[in-house]
mmCIF file of N, CA and C and ligand atoms in Angstrom:
data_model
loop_
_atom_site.group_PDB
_atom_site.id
_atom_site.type_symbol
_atom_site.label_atom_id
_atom_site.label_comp_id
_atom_site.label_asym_id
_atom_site.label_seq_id
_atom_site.Cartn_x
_atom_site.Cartn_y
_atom_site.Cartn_z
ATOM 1 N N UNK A 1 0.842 -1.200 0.000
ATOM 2 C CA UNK A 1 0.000 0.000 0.000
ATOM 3 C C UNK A 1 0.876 1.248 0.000
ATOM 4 N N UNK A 2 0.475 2.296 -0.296
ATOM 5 C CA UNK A 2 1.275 3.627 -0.674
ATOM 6 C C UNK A 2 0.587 4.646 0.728
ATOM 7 N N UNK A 3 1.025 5.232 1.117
ATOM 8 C CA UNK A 3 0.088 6.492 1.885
ATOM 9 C C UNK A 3 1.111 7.503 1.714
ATOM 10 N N UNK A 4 0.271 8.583 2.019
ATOM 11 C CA UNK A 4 1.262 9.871 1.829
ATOM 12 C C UNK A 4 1.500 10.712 3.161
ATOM 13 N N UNK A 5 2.724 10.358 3.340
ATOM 14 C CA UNK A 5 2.918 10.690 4.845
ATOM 15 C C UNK A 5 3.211 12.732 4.338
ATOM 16 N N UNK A 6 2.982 13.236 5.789
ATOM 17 C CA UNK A 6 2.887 15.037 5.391
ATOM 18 C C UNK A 6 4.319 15.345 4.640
ATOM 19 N N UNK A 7 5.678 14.682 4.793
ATOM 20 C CA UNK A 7 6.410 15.468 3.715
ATOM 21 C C UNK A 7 6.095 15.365 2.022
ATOM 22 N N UNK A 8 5.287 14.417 1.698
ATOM 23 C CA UNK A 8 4.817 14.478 0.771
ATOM 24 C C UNK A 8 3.293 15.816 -0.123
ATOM 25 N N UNK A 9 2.995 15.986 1.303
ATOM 26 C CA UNK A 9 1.790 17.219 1.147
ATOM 27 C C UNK A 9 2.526 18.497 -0.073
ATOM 28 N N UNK A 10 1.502 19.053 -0.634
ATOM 29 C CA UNK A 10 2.251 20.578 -1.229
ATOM 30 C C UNK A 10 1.669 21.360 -0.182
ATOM 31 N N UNK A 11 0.365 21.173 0.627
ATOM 32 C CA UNK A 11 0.016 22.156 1.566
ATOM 33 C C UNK A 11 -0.820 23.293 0.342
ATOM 34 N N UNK A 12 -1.460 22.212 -0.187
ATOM 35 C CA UNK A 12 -2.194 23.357 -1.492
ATOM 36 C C UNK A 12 -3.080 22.196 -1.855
ATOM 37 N N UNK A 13 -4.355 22.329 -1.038
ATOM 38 C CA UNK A 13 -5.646 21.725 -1.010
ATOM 39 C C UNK A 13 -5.850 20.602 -2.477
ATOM 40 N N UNK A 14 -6.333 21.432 -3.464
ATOM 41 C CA UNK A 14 -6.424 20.812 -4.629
ATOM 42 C C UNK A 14 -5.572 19.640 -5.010
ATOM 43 N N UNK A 15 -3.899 20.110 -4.927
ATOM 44 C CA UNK A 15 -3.557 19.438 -5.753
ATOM 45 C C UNK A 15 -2.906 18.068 -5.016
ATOM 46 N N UNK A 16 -2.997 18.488 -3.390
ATOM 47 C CA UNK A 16 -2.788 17.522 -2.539
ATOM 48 C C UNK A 16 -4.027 16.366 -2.642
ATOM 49 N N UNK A 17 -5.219 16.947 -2.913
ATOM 50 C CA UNK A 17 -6.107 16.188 -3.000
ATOM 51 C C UNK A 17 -6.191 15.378 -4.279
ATOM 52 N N UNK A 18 -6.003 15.482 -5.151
ATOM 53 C CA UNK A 18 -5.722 14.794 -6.598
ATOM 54 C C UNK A 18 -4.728 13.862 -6.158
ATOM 55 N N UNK A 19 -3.871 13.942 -5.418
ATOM 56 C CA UNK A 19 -2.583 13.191 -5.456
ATOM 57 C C UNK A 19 -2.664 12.098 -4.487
ATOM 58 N N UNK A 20 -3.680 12.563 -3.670
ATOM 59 C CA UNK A 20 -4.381 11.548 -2.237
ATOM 60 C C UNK A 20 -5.117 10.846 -3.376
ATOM 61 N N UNK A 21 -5.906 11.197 -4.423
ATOM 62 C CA UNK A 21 -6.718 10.395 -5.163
ATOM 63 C C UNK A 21 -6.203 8.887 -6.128
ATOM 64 N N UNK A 22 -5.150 10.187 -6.633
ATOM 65 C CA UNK A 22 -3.964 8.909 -7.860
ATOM 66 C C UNK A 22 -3.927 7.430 -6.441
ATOM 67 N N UNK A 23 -3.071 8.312 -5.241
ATOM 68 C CA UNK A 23 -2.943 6.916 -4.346
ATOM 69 C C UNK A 23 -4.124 6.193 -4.346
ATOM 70 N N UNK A 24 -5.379 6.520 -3.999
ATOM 71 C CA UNK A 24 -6.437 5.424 -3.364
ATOM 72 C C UNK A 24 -6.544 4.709 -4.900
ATOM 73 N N UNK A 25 -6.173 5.007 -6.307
ATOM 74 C CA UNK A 25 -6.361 4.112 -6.965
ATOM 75 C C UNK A 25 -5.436 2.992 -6.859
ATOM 76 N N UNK A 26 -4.242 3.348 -7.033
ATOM 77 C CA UNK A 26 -2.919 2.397 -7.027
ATOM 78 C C UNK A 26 -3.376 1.750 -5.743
ATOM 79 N N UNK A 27 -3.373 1.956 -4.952
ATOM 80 C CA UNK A 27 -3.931 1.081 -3.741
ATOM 81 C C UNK A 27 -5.256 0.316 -3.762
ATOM 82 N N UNK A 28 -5.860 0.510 -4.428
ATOM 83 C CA UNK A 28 -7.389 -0.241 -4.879
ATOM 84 C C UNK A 28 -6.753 -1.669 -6.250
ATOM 85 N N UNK A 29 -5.900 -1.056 -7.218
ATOM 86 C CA UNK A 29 -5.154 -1.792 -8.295
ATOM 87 C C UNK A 29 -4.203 -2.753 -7.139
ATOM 88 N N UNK A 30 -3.577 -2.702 -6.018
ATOM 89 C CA UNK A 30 -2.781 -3.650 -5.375
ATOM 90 C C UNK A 30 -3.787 -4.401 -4.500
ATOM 91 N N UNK A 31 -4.915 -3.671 -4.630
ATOM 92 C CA UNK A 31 -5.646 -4.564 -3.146
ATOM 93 C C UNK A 31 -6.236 -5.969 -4.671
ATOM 94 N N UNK A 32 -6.446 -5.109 -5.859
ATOM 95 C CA UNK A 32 -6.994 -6.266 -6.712
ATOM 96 C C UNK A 32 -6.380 -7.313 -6.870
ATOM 97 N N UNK A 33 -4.668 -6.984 -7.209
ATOM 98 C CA UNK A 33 -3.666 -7.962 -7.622
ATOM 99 C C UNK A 33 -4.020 -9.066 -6.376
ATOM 100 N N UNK A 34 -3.748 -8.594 -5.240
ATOM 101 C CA UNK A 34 -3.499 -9.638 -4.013
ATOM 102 C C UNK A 34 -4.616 -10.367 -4.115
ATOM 103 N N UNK A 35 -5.663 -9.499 -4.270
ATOM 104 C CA UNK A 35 -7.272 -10.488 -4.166
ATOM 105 C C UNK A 35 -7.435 -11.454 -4.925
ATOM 106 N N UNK A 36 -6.220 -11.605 -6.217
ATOM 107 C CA UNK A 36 -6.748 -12.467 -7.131
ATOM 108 C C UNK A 36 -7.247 -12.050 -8.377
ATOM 109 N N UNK A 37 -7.769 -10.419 -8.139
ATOM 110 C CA UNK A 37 -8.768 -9.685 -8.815
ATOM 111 C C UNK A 37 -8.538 -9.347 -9.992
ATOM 112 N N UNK A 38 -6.895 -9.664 -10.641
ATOM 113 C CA UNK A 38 -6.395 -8.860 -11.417
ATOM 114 C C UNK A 38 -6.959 -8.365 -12.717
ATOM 115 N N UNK A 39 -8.122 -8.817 -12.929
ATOM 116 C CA UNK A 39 -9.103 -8.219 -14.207
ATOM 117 C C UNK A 39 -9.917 -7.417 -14.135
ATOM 118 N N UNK A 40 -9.629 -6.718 -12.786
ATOM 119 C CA UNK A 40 -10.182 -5.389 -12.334
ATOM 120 C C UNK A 40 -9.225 -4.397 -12.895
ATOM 121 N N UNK A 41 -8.119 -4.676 -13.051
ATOM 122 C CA UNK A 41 -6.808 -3.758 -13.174
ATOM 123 C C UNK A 41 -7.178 -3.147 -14.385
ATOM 124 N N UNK A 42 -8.108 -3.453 -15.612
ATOM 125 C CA UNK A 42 -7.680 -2.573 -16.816
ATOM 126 C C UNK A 42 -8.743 -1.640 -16.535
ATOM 127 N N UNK A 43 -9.676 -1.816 -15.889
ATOM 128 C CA UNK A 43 -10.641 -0.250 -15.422
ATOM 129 C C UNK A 43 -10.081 0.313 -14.932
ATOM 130 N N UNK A 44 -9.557 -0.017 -13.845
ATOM 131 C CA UNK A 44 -8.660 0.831 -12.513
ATOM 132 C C UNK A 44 -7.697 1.806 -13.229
ATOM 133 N N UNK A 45 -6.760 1.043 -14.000
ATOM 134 C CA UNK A 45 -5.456 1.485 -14.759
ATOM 135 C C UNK A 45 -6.025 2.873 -15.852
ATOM 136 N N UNK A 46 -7.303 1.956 -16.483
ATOM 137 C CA UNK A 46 -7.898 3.129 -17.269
ATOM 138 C C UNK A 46 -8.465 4.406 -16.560
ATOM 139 N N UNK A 47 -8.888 3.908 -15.805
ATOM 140 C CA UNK A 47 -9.231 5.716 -14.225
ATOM 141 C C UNK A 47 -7.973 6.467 -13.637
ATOM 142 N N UNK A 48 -6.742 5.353 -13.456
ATOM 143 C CA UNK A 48 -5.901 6.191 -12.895
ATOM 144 C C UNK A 48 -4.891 7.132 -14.097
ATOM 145 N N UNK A 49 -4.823 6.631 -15.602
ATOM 146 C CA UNK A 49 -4.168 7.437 -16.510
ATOM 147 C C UNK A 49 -5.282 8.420 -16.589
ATOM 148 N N UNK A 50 -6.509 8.403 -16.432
ATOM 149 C CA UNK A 50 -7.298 9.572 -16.627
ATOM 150 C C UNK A 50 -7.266 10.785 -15.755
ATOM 151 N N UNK A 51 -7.160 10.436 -14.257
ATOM 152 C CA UNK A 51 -7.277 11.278 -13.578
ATOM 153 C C UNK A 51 -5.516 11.538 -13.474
ATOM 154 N N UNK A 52 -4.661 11.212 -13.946
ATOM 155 C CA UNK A 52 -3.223 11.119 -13.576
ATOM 156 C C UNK A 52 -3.509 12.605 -14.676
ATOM 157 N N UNK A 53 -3.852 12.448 -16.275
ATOM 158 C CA UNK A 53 -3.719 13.753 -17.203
ATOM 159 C C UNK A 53 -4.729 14.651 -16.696
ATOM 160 N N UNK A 54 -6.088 14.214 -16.034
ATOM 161 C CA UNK A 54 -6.415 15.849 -15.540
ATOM 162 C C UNK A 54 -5.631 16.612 -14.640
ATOM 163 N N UNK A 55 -4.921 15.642 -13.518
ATOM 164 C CA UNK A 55 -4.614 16.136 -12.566
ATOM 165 C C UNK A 55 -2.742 17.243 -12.835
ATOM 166 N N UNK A 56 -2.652 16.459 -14.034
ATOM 167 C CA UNK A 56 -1.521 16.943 -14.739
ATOM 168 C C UNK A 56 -1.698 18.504 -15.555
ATOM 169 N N UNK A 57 -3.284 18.500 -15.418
ATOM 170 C CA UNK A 57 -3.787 19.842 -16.680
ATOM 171 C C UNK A 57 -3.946 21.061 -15.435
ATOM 172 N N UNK A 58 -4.773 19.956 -14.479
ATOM 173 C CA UNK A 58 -5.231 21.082 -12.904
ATOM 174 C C UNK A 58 -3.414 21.848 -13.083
ATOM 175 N N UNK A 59 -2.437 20.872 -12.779
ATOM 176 C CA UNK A 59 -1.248 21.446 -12.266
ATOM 177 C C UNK A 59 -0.470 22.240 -12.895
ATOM 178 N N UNK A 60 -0.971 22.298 -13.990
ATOM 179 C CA UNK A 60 -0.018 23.217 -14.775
ATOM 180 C C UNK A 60 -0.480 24.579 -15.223
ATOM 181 N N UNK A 61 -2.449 24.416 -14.862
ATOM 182 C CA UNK A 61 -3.070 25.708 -15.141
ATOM 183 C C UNK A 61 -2.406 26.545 -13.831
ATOM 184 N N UNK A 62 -2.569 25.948 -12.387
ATOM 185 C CA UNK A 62 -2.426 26.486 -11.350
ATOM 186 C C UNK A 62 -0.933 27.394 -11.204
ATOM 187 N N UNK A 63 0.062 26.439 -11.906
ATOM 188 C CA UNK A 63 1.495 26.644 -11.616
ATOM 189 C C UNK A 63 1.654 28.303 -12.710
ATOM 190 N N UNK A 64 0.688 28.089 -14.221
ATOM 191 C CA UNK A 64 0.978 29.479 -14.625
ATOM 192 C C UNK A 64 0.310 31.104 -13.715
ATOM 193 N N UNK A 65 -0.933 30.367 -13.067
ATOM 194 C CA UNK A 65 -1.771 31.258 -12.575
ATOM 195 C C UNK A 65 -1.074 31.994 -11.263
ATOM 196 N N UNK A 66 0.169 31.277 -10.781
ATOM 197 C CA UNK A 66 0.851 31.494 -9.721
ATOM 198 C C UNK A 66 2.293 32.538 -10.118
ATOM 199 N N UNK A 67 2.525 32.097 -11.150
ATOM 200 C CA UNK A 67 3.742 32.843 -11.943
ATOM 201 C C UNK A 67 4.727 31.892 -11.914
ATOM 202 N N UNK A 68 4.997 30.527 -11.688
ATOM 203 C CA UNK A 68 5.608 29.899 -11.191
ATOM 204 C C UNK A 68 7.101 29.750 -12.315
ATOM 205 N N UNK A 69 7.935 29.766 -12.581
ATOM 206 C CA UNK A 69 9.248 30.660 -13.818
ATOM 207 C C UNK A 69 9.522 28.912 -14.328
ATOM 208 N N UNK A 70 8.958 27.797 -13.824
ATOM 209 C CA UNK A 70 9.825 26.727 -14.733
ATOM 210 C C UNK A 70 8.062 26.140 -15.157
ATOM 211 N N UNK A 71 7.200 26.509 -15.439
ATOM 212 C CA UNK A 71 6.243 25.934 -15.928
ATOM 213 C C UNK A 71 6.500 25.005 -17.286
ATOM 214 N N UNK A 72 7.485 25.382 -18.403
ATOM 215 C CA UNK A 72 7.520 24.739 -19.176
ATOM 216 C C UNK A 72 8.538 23.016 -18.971
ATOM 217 N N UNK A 73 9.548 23.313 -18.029
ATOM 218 C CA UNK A 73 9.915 22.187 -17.857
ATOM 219 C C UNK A 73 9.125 21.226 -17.020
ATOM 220 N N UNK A 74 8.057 21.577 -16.028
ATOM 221 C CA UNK A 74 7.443 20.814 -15.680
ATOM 222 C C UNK A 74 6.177 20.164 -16.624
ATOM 223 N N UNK A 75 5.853 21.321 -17.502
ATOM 224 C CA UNK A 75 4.921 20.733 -18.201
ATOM 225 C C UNK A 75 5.547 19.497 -19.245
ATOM 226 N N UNK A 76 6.964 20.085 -19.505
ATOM 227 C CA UNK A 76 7.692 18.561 -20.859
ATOM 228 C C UNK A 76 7.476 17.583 -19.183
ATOM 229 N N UNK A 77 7.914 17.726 -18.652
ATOM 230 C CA UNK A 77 8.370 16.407 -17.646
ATOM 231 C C UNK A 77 6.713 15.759 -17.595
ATOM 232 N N UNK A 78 5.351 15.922 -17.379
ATOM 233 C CA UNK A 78 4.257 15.241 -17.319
ATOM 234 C C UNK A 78 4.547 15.352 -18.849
ATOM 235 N N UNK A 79 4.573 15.715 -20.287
ATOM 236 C CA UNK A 79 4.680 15.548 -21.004
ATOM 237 C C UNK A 79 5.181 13.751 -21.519
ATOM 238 N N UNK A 80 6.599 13.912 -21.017
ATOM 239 C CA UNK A 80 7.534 12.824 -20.916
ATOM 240 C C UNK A 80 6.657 11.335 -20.158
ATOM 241 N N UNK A 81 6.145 11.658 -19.559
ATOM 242 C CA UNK A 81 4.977 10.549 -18.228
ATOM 243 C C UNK A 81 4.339 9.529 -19.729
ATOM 244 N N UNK A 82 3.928 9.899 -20.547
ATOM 245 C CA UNK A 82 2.612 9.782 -21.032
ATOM 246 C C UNK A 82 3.284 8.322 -21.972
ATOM 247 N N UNK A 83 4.517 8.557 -22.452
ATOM 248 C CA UNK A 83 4.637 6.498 -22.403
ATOM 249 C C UNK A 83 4.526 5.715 -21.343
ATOM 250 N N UNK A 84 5.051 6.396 -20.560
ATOM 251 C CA UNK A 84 4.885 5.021 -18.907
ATOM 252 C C UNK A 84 3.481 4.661 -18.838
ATOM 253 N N UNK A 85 2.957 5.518 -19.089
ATOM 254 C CA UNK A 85 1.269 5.403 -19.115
ATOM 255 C C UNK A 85 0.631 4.361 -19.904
ATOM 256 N N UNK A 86 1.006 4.772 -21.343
ATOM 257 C CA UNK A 86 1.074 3.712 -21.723
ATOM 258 C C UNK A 86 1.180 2.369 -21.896
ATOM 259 N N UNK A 87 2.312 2.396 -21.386
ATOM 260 C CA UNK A 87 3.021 1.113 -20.619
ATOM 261 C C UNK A 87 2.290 0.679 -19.650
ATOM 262 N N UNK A 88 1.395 1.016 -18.805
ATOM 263 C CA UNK A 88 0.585 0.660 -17.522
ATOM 264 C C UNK A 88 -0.470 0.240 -18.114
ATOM 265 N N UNK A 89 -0.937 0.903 -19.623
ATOM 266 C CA UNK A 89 -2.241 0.050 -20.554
ATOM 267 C C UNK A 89 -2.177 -1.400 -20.559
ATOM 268 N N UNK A 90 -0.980 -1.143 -21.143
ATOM 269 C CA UNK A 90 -0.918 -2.372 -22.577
ATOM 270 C C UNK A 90 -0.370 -3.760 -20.658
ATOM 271 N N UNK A 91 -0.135 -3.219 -19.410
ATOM 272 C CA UNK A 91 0.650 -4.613 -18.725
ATOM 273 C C UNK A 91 -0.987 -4.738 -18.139
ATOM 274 N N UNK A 92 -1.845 -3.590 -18.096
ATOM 275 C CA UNK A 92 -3.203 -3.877 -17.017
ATOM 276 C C UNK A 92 -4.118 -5.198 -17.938
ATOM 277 N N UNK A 93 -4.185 -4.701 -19.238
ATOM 278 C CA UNK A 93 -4.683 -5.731 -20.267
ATOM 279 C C UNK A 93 -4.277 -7.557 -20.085
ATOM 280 N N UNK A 94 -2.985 -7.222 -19.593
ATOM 281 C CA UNK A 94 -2.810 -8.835 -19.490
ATOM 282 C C UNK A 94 -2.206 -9.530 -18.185
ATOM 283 N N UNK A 95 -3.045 -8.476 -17.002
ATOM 284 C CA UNK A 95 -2.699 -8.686 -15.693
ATOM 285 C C UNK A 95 -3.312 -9.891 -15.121
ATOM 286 N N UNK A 96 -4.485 -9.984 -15.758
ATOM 287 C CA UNK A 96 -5.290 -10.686 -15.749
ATOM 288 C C UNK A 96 -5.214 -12.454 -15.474
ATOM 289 N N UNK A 97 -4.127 -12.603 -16.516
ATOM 290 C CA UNK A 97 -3.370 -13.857 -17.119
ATOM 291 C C UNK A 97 -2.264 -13.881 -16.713
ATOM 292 N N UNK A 98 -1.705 -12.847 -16.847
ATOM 293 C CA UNK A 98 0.407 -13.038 -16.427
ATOM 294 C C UNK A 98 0.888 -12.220 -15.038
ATOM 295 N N UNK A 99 1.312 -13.415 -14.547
ATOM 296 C CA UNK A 99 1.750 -12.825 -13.207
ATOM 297 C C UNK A 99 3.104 -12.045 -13.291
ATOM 298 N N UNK A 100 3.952 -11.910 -14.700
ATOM 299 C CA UNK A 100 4.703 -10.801 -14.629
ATOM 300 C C UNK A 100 4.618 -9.470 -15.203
ATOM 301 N N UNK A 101 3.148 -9.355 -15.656
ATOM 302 C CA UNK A 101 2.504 -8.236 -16.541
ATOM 303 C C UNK A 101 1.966 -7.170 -14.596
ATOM 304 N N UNK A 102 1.473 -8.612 -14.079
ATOM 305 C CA UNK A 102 0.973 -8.273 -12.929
ATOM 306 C C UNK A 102 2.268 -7.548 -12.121
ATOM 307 N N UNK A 103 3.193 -8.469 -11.898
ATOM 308 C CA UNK A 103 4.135 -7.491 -10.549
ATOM 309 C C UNK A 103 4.713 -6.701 -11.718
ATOM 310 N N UNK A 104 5.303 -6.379 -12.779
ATOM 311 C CA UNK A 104 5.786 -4.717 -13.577
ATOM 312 C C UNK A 104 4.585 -3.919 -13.534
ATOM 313 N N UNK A 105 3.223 -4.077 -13.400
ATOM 314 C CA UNK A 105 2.531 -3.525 -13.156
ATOM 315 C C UNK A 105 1.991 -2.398 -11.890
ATOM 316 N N UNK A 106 2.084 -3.341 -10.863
ATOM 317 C CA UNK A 106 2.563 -3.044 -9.560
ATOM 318 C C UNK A 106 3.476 -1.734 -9.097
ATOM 319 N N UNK A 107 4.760 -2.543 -9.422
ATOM 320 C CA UNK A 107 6.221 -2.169 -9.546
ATOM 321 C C UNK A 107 6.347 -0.568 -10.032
ATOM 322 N N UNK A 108 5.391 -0.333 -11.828
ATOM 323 C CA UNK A 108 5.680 0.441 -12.232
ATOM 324 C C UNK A 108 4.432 1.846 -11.592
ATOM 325 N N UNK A 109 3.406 1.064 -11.284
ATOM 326 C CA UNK A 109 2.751 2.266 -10.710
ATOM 327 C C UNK A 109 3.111 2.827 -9.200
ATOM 328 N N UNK A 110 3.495 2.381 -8.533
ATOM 329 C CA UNK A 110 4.557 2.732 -7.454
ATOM 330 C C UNK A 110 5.230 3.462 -7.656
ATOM 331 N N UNK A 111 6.028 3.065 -8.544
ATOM 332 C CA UNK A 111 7.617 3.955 -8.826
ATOM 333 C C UNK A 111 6.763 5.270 -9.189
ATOM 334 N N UNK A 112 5.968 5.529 -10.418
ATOM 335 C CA UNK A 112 5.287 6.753 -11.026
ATOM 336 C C UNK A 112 4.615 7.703 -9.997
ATOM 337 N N UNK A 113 4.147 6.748 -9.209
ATOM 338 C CA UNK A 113 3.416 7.784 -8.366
ATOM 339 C C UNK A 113 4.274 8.515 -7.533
ATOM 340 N N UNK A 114 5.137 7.904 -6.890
ATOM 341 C CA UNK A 114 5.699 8.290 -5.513
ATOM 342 C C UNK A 114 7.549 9.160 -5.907
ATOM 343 N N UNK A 115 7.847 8.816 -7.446
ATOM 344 C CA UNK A 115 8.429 9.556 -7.809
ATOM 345 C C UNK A 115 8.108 10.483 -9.338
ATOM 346 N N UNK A 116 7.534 10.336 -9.909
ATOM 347 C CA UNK A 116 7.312 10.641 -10.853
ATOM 348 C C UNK A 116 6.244 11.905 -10.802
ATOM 349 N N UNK A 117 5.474 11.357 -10.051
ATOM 350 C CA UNK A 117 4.593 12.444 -9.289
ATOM 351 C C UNK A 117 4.677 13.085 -8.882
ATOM 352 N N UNK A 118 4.650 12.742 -7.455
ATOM 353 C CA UNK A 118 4.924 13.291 -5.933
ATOM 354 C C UNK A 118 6.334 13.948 -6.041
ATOM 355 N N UNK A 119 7.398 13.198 -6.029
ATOM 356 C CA UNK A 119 8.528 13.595 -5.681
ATOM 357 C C UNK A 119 8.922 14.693 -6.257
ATOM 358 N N UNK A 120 8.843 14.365 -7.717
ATOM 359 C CA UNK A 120 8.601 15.518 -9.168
ATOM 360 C C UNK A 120 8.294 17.418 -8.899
ATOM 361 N N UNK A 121 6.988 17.030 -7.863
ATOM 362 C CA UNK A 121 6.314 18.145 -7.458
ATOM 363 C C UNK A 121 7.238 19.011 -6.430
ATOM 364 N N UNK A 122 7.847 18.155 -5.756
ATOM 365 C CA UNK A 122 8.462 18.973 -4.772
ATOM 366 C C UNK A 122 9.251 20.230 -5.167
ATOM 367 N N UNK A 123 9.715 20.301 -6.399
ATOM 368 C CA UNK A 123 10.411 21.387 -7.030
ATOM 369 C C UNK A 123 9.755 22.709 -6.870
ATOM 370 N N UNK A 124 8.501 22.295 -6.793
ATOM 371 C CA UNK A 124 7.990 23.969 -7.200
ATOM 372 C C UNK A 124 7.079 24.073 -5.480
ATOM 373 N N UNK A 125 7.447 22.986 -4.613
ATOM 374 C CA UNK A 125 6.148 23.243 -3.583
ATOM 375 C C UNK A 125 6.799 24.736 -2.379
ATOM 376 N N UNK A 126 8.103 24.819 -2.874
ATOM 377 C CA UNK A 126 8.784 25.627 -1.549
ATOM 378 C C UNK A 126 8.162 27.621 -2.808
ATOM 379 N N UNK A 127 8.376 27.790 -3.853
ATOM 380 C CA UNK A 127 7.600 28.391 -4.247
ATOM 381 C C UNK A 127 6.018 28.671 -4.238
ATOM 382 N N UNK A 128 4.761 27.850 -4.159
ATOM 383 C CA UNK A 128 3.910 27.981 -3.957
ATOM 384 C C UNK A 128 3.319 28.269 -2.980
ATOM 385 N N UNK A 129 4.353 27.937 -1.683
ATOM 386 C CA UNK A 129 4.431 27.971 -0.147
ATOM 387 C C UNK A 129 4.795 29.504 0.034
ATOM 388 N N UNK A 130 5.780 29.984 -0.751
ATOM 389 C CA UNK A 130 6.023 31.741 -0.304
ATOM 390 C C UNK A 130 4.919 32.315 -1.146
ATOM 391 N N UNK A 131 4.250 31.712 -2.084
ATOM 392 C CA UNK A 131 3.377 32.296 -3.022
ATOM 393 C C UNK A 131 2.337 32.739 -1.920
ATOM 394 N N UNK A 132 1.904 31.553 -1.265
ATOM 395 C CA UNK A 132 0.623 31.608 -0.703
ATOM 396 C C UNK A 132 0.161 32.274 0.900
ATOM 397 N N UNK A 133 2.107 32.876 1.092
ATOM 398 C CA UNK A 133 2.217 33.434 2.292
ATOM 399 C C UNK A 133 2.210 34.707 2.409
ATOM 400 N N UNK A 134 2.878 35.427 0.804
ATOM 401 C CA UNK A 134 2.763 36.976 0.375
ATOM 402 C C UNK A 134 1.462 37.029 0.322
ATOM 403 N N UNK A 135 0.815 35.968 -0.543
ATOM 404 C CA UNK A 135 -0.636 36.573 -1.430
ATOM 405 C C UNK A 135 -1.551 36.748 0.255
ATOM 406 N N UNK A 136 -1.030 36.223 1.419
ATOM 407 C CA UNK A 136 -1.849 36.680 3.012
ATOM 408 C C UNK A 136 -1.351 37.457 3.473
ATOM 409 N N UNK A 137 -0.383 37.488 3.501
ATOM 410 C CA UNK A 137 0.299 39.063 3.902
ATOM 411 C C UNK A 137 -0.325 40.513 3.573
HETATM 412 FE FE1 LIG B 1 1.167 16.716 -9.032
HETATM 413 FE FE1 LIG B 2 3.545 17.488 -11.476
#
């Protein structure tokens, strides 16, 4: 299971909440694998690349609306995401049947989330944090 302990927070409602969301899927996709379930995985997989690119669109409207100066490299970097994604299609399709479609499956949504994601984000969270301390000031 994945949880997001507070150094992982941005401390910015929305996008913390999208990112609490990506987890409860990947964690719903591991509770399937273990259950046996694994032919649940190509819905799941198909909800979590969906909400993975809105949550990728939320973040990049927010980051220009903030002034944030590297918007374009973060936007190539979710840019860059969108084969792994892929890749999470085409292993959920035959999770079903192959128990090594199943653990790279696993394996790879882990890694994406908790670095690809999350970790990813941390670049801009110490900016959004003085953003949101002037804009109360
Ligand atoms: Fe994010
Ligand atoms: Fe991001």
């Amino acid at each position: 299971m994945v949880e997001l302990t507070p150094s992982f927070m941005l401390e910015y409602e929305s996008l913390d909440k999208d990112h609490q969301h990506l987890a409860d899927i990947v964690n719903q996709i591991i509770r399937a694998i273990d259950d046996d379930e694994a032919e649940k995985c190509e819905g799941l997989v198909g909800e979590f690349v969906k909400s993975a690119k809105d949550h990728f669109a939320n973040e990049e409207t927010l980051l220009v609306n903030v002034g944030y100066p590297n918007v374009k490299k973060h936007q190539d970097h979710h840019k860059g995401l969108n084969i792994k994604m892929d890749h999470m299609i085409e292993f959920a399709k035959m999770a079903g049947e192959n128990q090594m479609a199943r653990d790279s499956l696993r394996k790879e949504l882990v890694f994406f989330l908790m670095d690809d994601v999350i970790t990813a984000d941390m670049e801009f969270k110490n900016f959004i944090e003085e953003k949101a301390k002037t804009d109360k000031a």
